[in-house]
Amino acid sequence: HFLKALDEVRPAFGVEESQLRNYIRNGIIRFGDGFSKVEDTCTKLLHQVKNSEATPLLSVLLEGQSGSGLTALAAYLGMISDFPYAKMITPEDLVGYSESAKCSKITKIFDDAYKSPLSLIVLDNIERLLEYVRIGPRFSNQVLQTLLVLVKRIPPNKRSRIMIIGTTSSGALLDDLSLREAFQVCVKAPLVHGPADITKVFRELNCNIAEKDLDMIANSVDFPIGIKKLLMVIEMSSQTPNRLITFDEFMRCLTDYGL
Amino acid sequence: HFLKALDEVRPAFGVEESQLRNYIRNGIIRFGDGFSKVEDTCTKLLHQVKNSEATPLLSVLLEGQSGSGLTALAAYLGMISDFPYAKMITPEDLVGYSESAKCSKITKIFDDAYKSPLSLIVLDNIERLLEYVRIGPRFSNQVLQTLLVLVKRIPPNKRSRIMIIGTTSSGALLDDLSLREAFQVCVKAPLVHGPADITKVFRELNCNIAEKDLDMIANSVDFPIGIKKLLMVIEMSSQTPNRLITFDEFMRCLTDYGL
Amino acid sequence: HFLKALDEVRPAFGVEESQLRNYIRNGIIRFGDGFSKVEDTCTKLLHQVKNSEATPLLSVLLEGQSGSGLTALAAYLGMISDFPYAKMITPEDLVGYSESAKCSKITKIFDDAYKSPLSLIVLDNIERLLEYVRIGPRFSNQVLQTLLVLVKRIPPNKRSRIMIIGTTSSGALLDDLSLREAFQVCVKAPLVHGPADITKVFRELNCNIAEKDLDMIANSVDFPIGIKKLLMVIEMSSQTPNRLITFDEFMRCLTDYGL
Amino acid sequence: HFLKALDEVRPAFGVEESQLRNYIRNGIIRFGDGFSKVEDTCTKLLHQVKNSEATPLLSVLLEGQSGSGLTALAAYLGMISDFPYAKMITPEDLVGYSESAKCSKITKIFDDAYKSPLSLIVLDNIERLLEYVRIGPRFSNQVLQTLLVLVKRIPPNKRSRIMIIGTTSSGALLDDLSLREAFQVCVKAPLVHGPADITKVFRELNCNIAEKDLDMIANSVDFPIGIKKLLMVIEMSSQTPNRLITFDEFMRCLTDYGL
Amino acid sequence: HFLKALDEVRPAFGVEESQLRNYIRNGIIRFGDGFSKVEDTCTKLLHQVKNSEATPLLSVLLEGQSGSGLTALAAYLGMISDFPYAKMITPEDLVGYSESAKCSKITKIFDDAYKSPLSLIVLDNIERLLEYVRIGPRFSNQVLQTLLVLVKRIPPNKRSRIMIIGTTSSGALLDDLSLREAFQVCVKAPLVHGPADITKVFRELNCNIAEKDLDMIANSVDFPIGIKKLLMVIEMSSQTPNRLITFDEFMRCLTDYGL
Amino acid sequence: HFLKALDEVRPAFGVEESQLRNYIRNGIIRFGDGFSKVEDTCTKLLHQVKNSEATPLLSVLLEGQSGSGLTALAAYLGMISDFPYAKMITPEDLVGYSESAKCSKITKIFDDAYKSPLSLIVLDNIERLLEYVRIGPRFSNQVLQTLLVLVKRIPPNKRSRIMIIGTTSSGALLDDLSLREAFQVCVKAPLVHGPADITKVFRELNCNIAEKDLDMIANSVDFPIGIKKLLMVIEMSSQTPNRLITFDEFMRCLTDYGL
Ligand SMILES: Nc1ncnc2c1ncn2[C@@H]1O[C@H](COP(=O)(O)OP(=O)(O)OP(=O)(O)O)[C@@H](O)[C@H]1O
Ligand SMILES: Nc1ncnc2c1ncn2[C@@H]1O[C@H](COP(=O)(O)OP(=O)(O)OP(=O)(O)O)[C@@H](O)[C@H]1O
Ligand SMILES: Nc1ncnc2c1ncn2[C@@H]1O[C@H](COP(=O)(O)OP(=O)(O)OP(=O)(O)O)[C@@H](O)[C@H]1O
Ligand SMILES: Nc1ncnc2c1ncn2[C@@H]1O[C@H](COP(=O)(O)OP(=O)(O)OP(=O)(O)O)[C@@H](O)[C@H]1O
Ligand SMILES: Nc1ncnc2c1ncn2[C@@H]1O[C@H](COP(=O)(O)OP(=O)(O)OP(=O)(O)O)[C@@H](O)[C@H]1O
Ligand SMILES: Nc1ncnc2c1ncn2[C@@H]1O[C@H](COP(=O)(O)OP(=O)(O)OP(=O)(O)O)[C@@H](O)[C@H]1O
Ligand SMILES: [Mg+2]
Ligand SMILES: [Mg+2]
Ligand SMILES: [Mg+2]
Ligand SMILES: [Mg+2]
Ligand SMILES: [Mg+2]
Ligand SMILES: [Mg+2]
């Protein structure tokens, strides 16, 4: 069961677990091979930072379309990392701050991390941290320059090691900003894809649905879909007596939801 | 009668009803199928937020041409929502504030909403909130970034649920700003269209007009027209003894009014 | 006689009549059909605001080439409106103020107007209020946004009604800024055009000129001309003994004056 | 003799004569028909302001190439105007001030002028007052807007009349900025052109030169030349024993001087 | 052994050796001819500054692709220079400072250097010091102008001599900014290239690898690779029992690492 | 001998001679006709300012490629001018100042100059004073406007005369900025060109070189070269026992030095 999974990963050293847990509101469903592969890669990298003294810094970019579960996945990695220091930096925490206030907030978190022997920082939704907008284009060069330096900065403290996970749904932008090349490894976030994946999700959620309807849904959704969007459509189509989901209602919601 | 309708929807928990009511100066006329369909969709969404704990956030974009009654419709949904917290954020309230003052006003309203178990916020006339102007183009990136985050932000308080309604007459702009994709659902505002709709409006208003003239009008206005503009033309053409509307005067006003 | 006309329109309720009168330094000459038609339309609109409770706001854009008497015409409408509150907002009053000071001056005047049951505000020379310049182009977006909101704002006070008259000689600019569509009605300012109009102007001014010369002038100026420019050329050509105007001198001044 | 001319025009009412005189370091040489014509036109305009009560404002733009004596000519007009208030506004006086300080300095001078029954203000070298530079292009929109308003502003005091003379060597720029059309009259500054003009200048200066050399020079300079540049070349070629000017030396200096 | 090399170069006069040493975390491996040539050139230049009184200033630009060991190489030159004053200026030290604060920090370091008879300053990662980003492009002109002056400035103190080493991975940018031409000498950073170089690196690191695997690796990596990237891939592929590196694992990591 | 030349020109009235001398670190070598011609022209201009009361202002632009000895030449002219006030304004003196601080520093120096009967001001490296960079392009319009005015400003004090020497290696830029036309005279800085010039330089420096080698060098450098660059290459190639220069070493350094 997907909820149990989270309960098992309780970090040992007092990391802000509840902060991370907040970003995984609907748990983590291991929905298929795509997911497993990404989980494997990331686990290996976590392991390297933990064990290799010659790796004081490891930076990973998690790239995927909006709604593919980027934020939850990064938070999840933070939880299972078991590092004494783990922290999310999200646009929501920084809303309303000036550019320079954002920069000093971010820098402060890195400085705190350098004090820990082992730390993990998530830079969630980098394009939003940068206040990016396509028209212009505009973005905060001050925040960008701060990230460009911090993502590559080896902890000044010789006994510290740090893992940095960035998430983005605008890979191309990060290329243009030379920010992608500042990350050492790049991982693509998995999408729910194919009948098996979709069925897995419905099953894990214990949905009230007839087998036949589930089959039809699993076969109709013949395109990759983000887990966040899928969960939303399932919820919309459950607004019925006994939360019974039918094929028709599901497909109607899928369309309404603008897909 | 359309005025009674409003009198019936008196929110229970002390929402700022009078504030909302202000934006519906001429009541809500249910002028046809277009209107009913939009009303249905929105009512369903209000219902989902009210009842599904798995829907902490639902965001809807109401898009339509200027003068199609966007502001009044959004205010009307606020009134019938029956939510303990309901609030309009309109350009008029923010006129004269600096960019950052606008942002903190907006953020403050969201923070208040998060304190309520159930809340509804209307972001009226988003392009004006953004201080958008086509030349340049220019707009407040600070306000934009604030909206991009707030529209997607799940209430930090686990027991809160929020519905956000945005209105705009510049859908294309919102695409360019990546603001449309921040909304989960998109609804097109209805226009008064066809003889039946037009006749309905005249009848609801109890206009002093000969049947023949009304017929001619209903058949002459063979293009979709916004309810706000239609009401204005009707009022202009009523500036006669006994407020008698004739076909000729109505058509003259329609032309003067720049259509 | 054209000067008497102004003396007759003495507003009843203490409006700043002298302020308005200042902008009509040379009186109002009813120079022809073009003028009468515009005067009619505007009078009707003033009447509607005065009498229809369903018209809390009426906004009119007076558009014409520079020197066509826009400012004087708007001031004249303010004088004959007989509204208790009537006020010009002109670039001259705002010269030297910062963008935000301009905005609060303008907002203040509207706020004052909302306190009166019936008010009229003239936004004179909008492109200058916006500090517009073609190169760039540049303009004050802060002032623009303020105008975009105020021109459409229904008085918050339910018992107030307002008429807004904007003047501009850059209609195309106002289109680009989406400011024209914020006005409900658009009226083109009249030009002095044809022998009858021109003769009328000379007669009203009691010019010292031979009939033959006047005839020749009336027939030579075969293009529409702004009343301000025409008055200027007449004055230039009167710099003679006894202020006698001849055809030759008039035509010479017309050329010098850069037409 | 050209120096006497200046001595004769001693304004009656205490105008800042010495200020004006400063800009005419080398006196005013009436070098030919071009000059006389411009002098005539300007004198007429000065006369109109002085005598016509219906002309509260007259604005003239003096346009010519750099070095054609624009500044001196405008100062000269100020001296012969005999107006109680006459004032130059030059870039040199404003060097180092911020944009807004410039604006308030300029506004202050106009406000002072409005207190006098008759005043003359010279806006010297408008493109420099605007801090214009072709690259970009850049300029102070704040100063521009101030000028656009002040150049057209009728003195608020009913008993005041004002003449405004602007000088520029960038007529095209003033077109682009809509600043030219703010002036009522436009006058082209005269150039020294043809043997007669050139001979006149040498004679007025009492130059030590052989008749033959002067003839050759007068016939060789077969292009229009600004009086300032011509005076400079004459001075350069006088750096000889007894200040004797020869044809050869003059031509050498003319070339060196970059013509 | 490459680590001993560093231990031998202990500057005599109290230079901030530990600061420099920090940037050479993995020592300096003399991996081939490319490296030796660059080392030779730089040593000669250091020698000239030390000995020629007619060379008060020598500026060298170290240009190479990101990850080619630019920072470590510059720090290494600082260490072996044996100059009494040697200092790195890196983006990391300046993160979070405003443009003008950066400038005064940089200027301060140069001023300190001028107090020493012999000094060396490293401007590391110039494009980052300039806060450069391709989009726009944007950069701090204030920092640029400071560098343009300081890189060419002869120490005011007649007894001082200075060597300046700049590093960059954006040579083209420095051309566009006229910053390259401000440097007197330009040196290309060496890459690890060919089987001999690669074998040398593995040997110096005492890697646990079978001869056969090393041979295969040395022959497979048939493109120039930066030393920093190579060291990273070696470390990744050592995350095995006994840190045994195999050909397969090495090639897998090389690919993952995005080459 | 070229060093003696400098010793002879000791200004009489207390000018800041040592300041000027600083910029001529390697003396002035009269390397050929090109140099003599420029020296002649400039001496004549200095003479005119000193002697002609009708020349209150003389401005000269010294234009040449970077490294052609612009700064030293301007300083040298200041030294031989023998004017009581002579001052360099260089980018180095202004590094780190804000735009407006730069402007007031510059203005202050001119104001001081106006207090002296005879003064000379060098504006060294104008493009750097303007903080110019090609990308954009960007530059300080505030400094530009200050220079545009000051370079043309006749000393307000009638008894003062001023000579202004500007140096630049971006003549085209100064055209674009209308700054070149603000200068009255334009002089091209001389380059070392041809065997005779080159031999002269080696001889004046008393270089230790075989005749044969010098001949070969003089004939090999068959392109114009700036004196600063040439002196640098000579110094580099002297880093040998007994400072013996050989043809081979000289050519190697010439290439290294990026020519
Ligand atoms: N395997 C999974 N990976 C990620 N999220 C999952 C997974 N299984 C379930 N979820 C749930 O899906 C949701 C993913 O939402 P999340 O906010 O992480 O998406 P996102 O890609 O960051 O969206 P956005 O682009 O809007 O930022 C969370 O509520 C999470 O609990
Ligand atoms: N069905 C309806 N929907 C919306 N408004 C209605 C309806 N029936 C009547 N009205 C009246 O029409 C008017 C609509 O004006 P409203 O300000 O909402 O238009 P809008 O589209 O927001 O205009 P704008 O583009 O200028 O902001 C209101 O006075 C409202 O009372
Ligand atoms: N019928 C008329 N309409 C307008 N102005 C008139 C009329 N008859 C006479 N006038 C006089 O003509 C002048 C018009 O000048 P006004 O400043 O209004 O022109 P304008 O179009 O606003 O010019 P600008 O484009 O420069 O602002 C005033 O002095 C006014 O008294
Ligand atoms: N007829 C004349 N008109 C103008 N100036 C004259 C005349 N005769 C002699 N002068 C002298 O010529 C000089 C003109 O210089 P002035 O500064 O007015 O030129 P300018 O056109 O303003 O130059 P710039 O373009 O540099 O501002 C003055 O010294 C003035 O005394
Ligand atoms: N010959 C060498 N030259 C440079 N670095 C070497 C050499 N041999 C080993 N190294 C090690 O390689 C690493 C080079 O990393 P460094 O940070 O200098 O690279 P960089 O080119 O500056 O990278 P970036 O482009 O990310 O700034 C250092 O850890 C250094 O100790
Ligand atoms: N004839 C000469 N003219 C100029 N400089 C000379 C001459 N002879 C020798 N020198 C020496 O050559 C050097 C010229 O350097 P200078 O800084 O003036 O060049 P620059 O053209 O200003 O260079 P940059 O373009 O870098 O500013 C000085 O050290 C000076 O002493
Ligand atoms: Mg996310
Ligand atoms: Mg609205
Ligand atoms: Mg007007
Ligand atoms: Mg001038
Ligand atoms: Mg580096
Ligand atoms: Mg120089």
GROMACS .gro file of N, CA, C and O in nm, chain A residues 139-179:
model
  164
  139PHE      N    1   1.285   3.746  -1.608
  139PHE     CA    2   1.316   3.659  -1.496
  139PHE      C    3   1.410   3.736  -1.406
  139PHE      O    4   1.468   3.837  -1.445
  140SER      N    5   1.427   3.686  -1.286
  140SER     CA    6   1.516   3.752  -1.192
  140SER      C    7   1.659   3.705  -1.215
  140SER      O    8   1.694   3.592  -1.180
  141ASN      N    9   1.739   3.792  -1.273
  141ASN     CA   10   1.878   3.753  -1.296
  141ASN      C   11   1.950   3.736  -1.162
  141ASN      O   12   2.041   3.653  -1.150
  142GLN      N   13   1.906   3.810  -1.063
  142GLN     CA   14   1.970   3.799  -0.932
  142GLN      C   15   1.952   3.657  -0.875
  142GLN      O   16   2.049   3.595  -0.829
  143VAL      N   17   1.829   3.606  -0.883
  143VAL     CA   18   1.805   3.470  -0.834
  143VAL      C   19   1.882   3.370  -0.922
  143VAL      O   20   1.945   3.277  -0.871
  144LEU      N   21   1.878   3.391  -1.054
  144LEU     CA   22   1.948   3.300  -1.144
  144LEU      C   23   2.096   3.291  -1.109
  144LEU      O   24   2.152   3.182  -1.098
  145GLN      N   25   2.161   3.406  -1.092
  145GLN     CA   26   2.304   3.405  -1.063
  145GLN      C   27   2.332   3.336  -0.930
  145GLN      O   28   2.431   3.263  -0.916
  146THR      N   29   2.243   3.358  -0.835
  146THR     CA   30   2.259   3.290  -0.705
  146THR      C   31   2.252   3.139  -0.724
  146THR      O   32   2.337   3.065  -0.672
  147LEU      N   33   2.153   3.093  -0.800
  147LEU     CA   34   2.141   2.948  -0.822
  147LEU      C   35   2.261   2.895  -0.900
  147LEU      O   36   2.316   2.790  -0.868
  148LEU      N   37   2.302   2.968  -1.004
  148LEU     CA   38   2.416   2.923  -1.085
  148LEU      C   39   2.539   2.899  -0.999
  148LEU      O   40   2.617   2.807  -1.024
  149VAL      N   41   2.557   2.980  -0.899
  149VAL     CA   42   2.673   2.964  -0.812
  149VAL      C   43   2.649   2.854  -0.708
  149VAL      O   44   2.731   2.764  -0.691
  150LEU      N   45   2.532   2.859  -0.643
  150LEU     CA   46   2.509   2.765  -0.533
  150LEU      C   47   2.501   2.620  -0.580
  150LEU      O   48   2.543   2.528  -0.510
  151VAL      N   49   2.444   2.600  -0.700
  151VAL     CA   50   2.429   2.462  -0.749
  151VAL      C   51   2.566   2.398  -0.774
  151VAL      O   52   2.578   2.275  -0.770
  152LYS      N   53   2.667   2.480  -0.801
  152LYS     CA   54   2.800   2.425  -0.828
  152LYS      C   55   2.897   2.439  -0.711
  152LYS      O   56   3.009   2.392  -0.718
  153ARG      N   57   2.851   2.501  -0.605
  153ARG     CA   58   2.944   2.532  -0.496
  153ARG      C   59   2.973   2.411  -0.408
  153ARG      O   60   2.884   2.354  -0.345
  154ILE      N   61   3.097   2.374  -0.401
  154ILE     CA   62   3.140   2.267  -0.310
  154ILE      C   63   3.137   2.323  -0.169
  154ILE      O   64   3.184   2.434  -0.145
  155PRO      N   65   3.076   2.249  -0.074
  155PRO     CA   66   3.066   2.301   0.063
  155PRO      C   67   3.202   2.350   0.112
  155PRO      O   68   3.302   2.277   0.099
  156PRO      N   69   3.209   2.471   0.165
  156PRO     CA   70   3.338   2.524   0.211
  156PRO      C   71   3.393   2.438   0.326
  156PRO      O   72   3.513   2.419   0.337
  157ASN      N   73   3.302   2.390   0.407
  157ASN     CA   74   3.338   2.302   0.517
  157ASN      C   75   3.380   2.166   0.462
  157ASN      O   76   3.302   2.098   0.397
  158LYS      N   77   3.503   2.125   0.489
  158LYS     CA   78   3.557   2.004   0.425
  158LYS      C   79   3.482   1.877   0.463
  158LYS      O   80   3.485   1.778   0.391
  159ARG      N   81   3.416   1.879   0.581
  159ARG     CA   82   3.348   1.757   0.624
  159ARG      C   83   3.203   1.749   0.579
  159ARG      O   84   3.132   1.657   0.614
  160SER      N   85   3.159   1.849   0.503
  160SER     CA   86   3.019   1.850   0.459
  160SER      C   87   3.003   1.792   0.319
  160SER      O   88   3.091   1.806   0.235
  161ARG      N   89   2.890   1.725   0.299
  161ARG     CA   90   2.855   1.681   0.164
  161ARG      C   91   2.710   1.719   0.139
  161ARG      O   92   2.627   1.716   0.230
  162ILE      N   93   2.680   1.755   0.015
  162ILE     CA   94   2.547   1.805  -0.014
  162ILE      C   95   2.491   1.744  -0.142
  162ILE      O   96   2.564   1.720  -0.238
  163MET      N   97   2.360   1.715  -0.140
  163MET     CA   98   2.291   1.674  -0.263
  163MET      C   99   2.187   1.781  -0.293
  163MET      O  100   2.114   1.826  -0.205
  164ILE      N  101   2.183   1.823  -0.419
  164ILE     CA  102   2.088   1.926  -0.461
  164ILE      C  103   1.997   1.867  -0.567
  164ILE      O  104   2.044   1.810  -0.666
  165ILE      N  105   1.864   1.877  -0.544
  165ILE     CA  106   1.768   1.830  -0.643
  165ILE      C  107   1.688   1.949  -0.692
  165ILE      O  108   1.623   2.017  -0.614
  166GLY      N  109   1.697   1.977  -0.821
  166GLY     CA  110   1.615   2.082  -0.879
  166GLY      C  111   1.501   2.021  -0.956
  166GLY      O  112   1.517   1.915  -1.017
  167THR      N  113   1.383   2.085  -0.956
  167THR     CA  114   1.275   2.037  -1.042
  167THR      C  115   1.235   2.148  -1.138
  167THR      O  116   1.239   2.265  -1.104
  168THR      N  117   1.195   2.107  -1.258
  168THR     CA  118   1.153   2.206  -1.356
  168THR      C  119   1.062   2.144  -1.459
  168THR      O  120   1.075   2.026  -1.491
  169SER      N  121   0.968   2.221  -1.509
  169SER     CA  122   0.891   2.176  -1.624
  169SER      C  123   0.926   2.260  -1.747
  169SER      O  124   0.856   2.257  -1.846
  170SER      N  125   1.035   2.333  -1.740
  170SER     CA  126   1.081   2.412  -1.855
  170SER      C  127   1.227   2.384  -1.884
  170SER      O  128   1.312   2.472  -1.871
  171GLY      N  129   1.255   2.260  -1.923
  171GLY     CA  130   1.392   2.221  -1.950
  171GLY      C  131   1.460   2.315  -2.048
  171GLY      O  132   1.576   2.353  -2.031
  172ALA      N  133   1.386   2.354  -2.153
  172ALA     CA  134   1.445   2.438  -2.257
  172ALA      C  135   1.490   2.572  -2.199
  172ALA      O  136   1.597   2.622  -2.233
  173LEU      N  137   1.408   2.625  -2.111
  173LEU     CA  138   1.447   2.750  -2.046
  173LEU      C  139   1.579   2.734  -1.973
  173LEU      O  140   1.669   2.817  -1.984
  174LEU      N  141   1.591   2.625  -1.897
  174LEU     CA  142   1.713   2.604  -1.819
  174LEU      C  143   1.836   2.591  -1.909
  174LEU      O  144   1.946   2.631  -1.871
  175ASP      N  145   1.814   2.537  -2.028
  175ASP     CA  146   1.923   2.537  -2.126
  175ASP      C  147   1.963   2.680  -2.161
  175ASP      O  148   2.080   2.715  -2.158
  176ASP      N  149   1.863   2.759  -2.195
  176ASP     CA  150   1.890   2.897  -2.237
  176ASP      C  151   1.962   2.976  -2.128
  176ASP      O  152   2.041   3.066  -2.156
  177LEU      N  153   1.932   2.944  -2.005
  177LEU     CA  154   1.990   3.018  -1.893
  177LEU      C  155   2.123   2.958  -1.848
  177LEU      O  156   2.179   3.000  -1.747
  178SER      N  157   2.172   2.854  -1.920
  178SER     CA  158   2.294   2.783  -1.881
  178SER      C  159   2.280   2.723  -1.742
  178SER      O  160   2.379   2.700  -1.674
  179LEU      N  161   2.157   2.700  -1.701
  179LEU     CA  162   2.138   2.646  -1.568
  179LEU      C  163   2.140   2.493  -1.570
  179LEU      O  164   2.181   2.428  -1.475
   0.00000   0.00000   0.00000
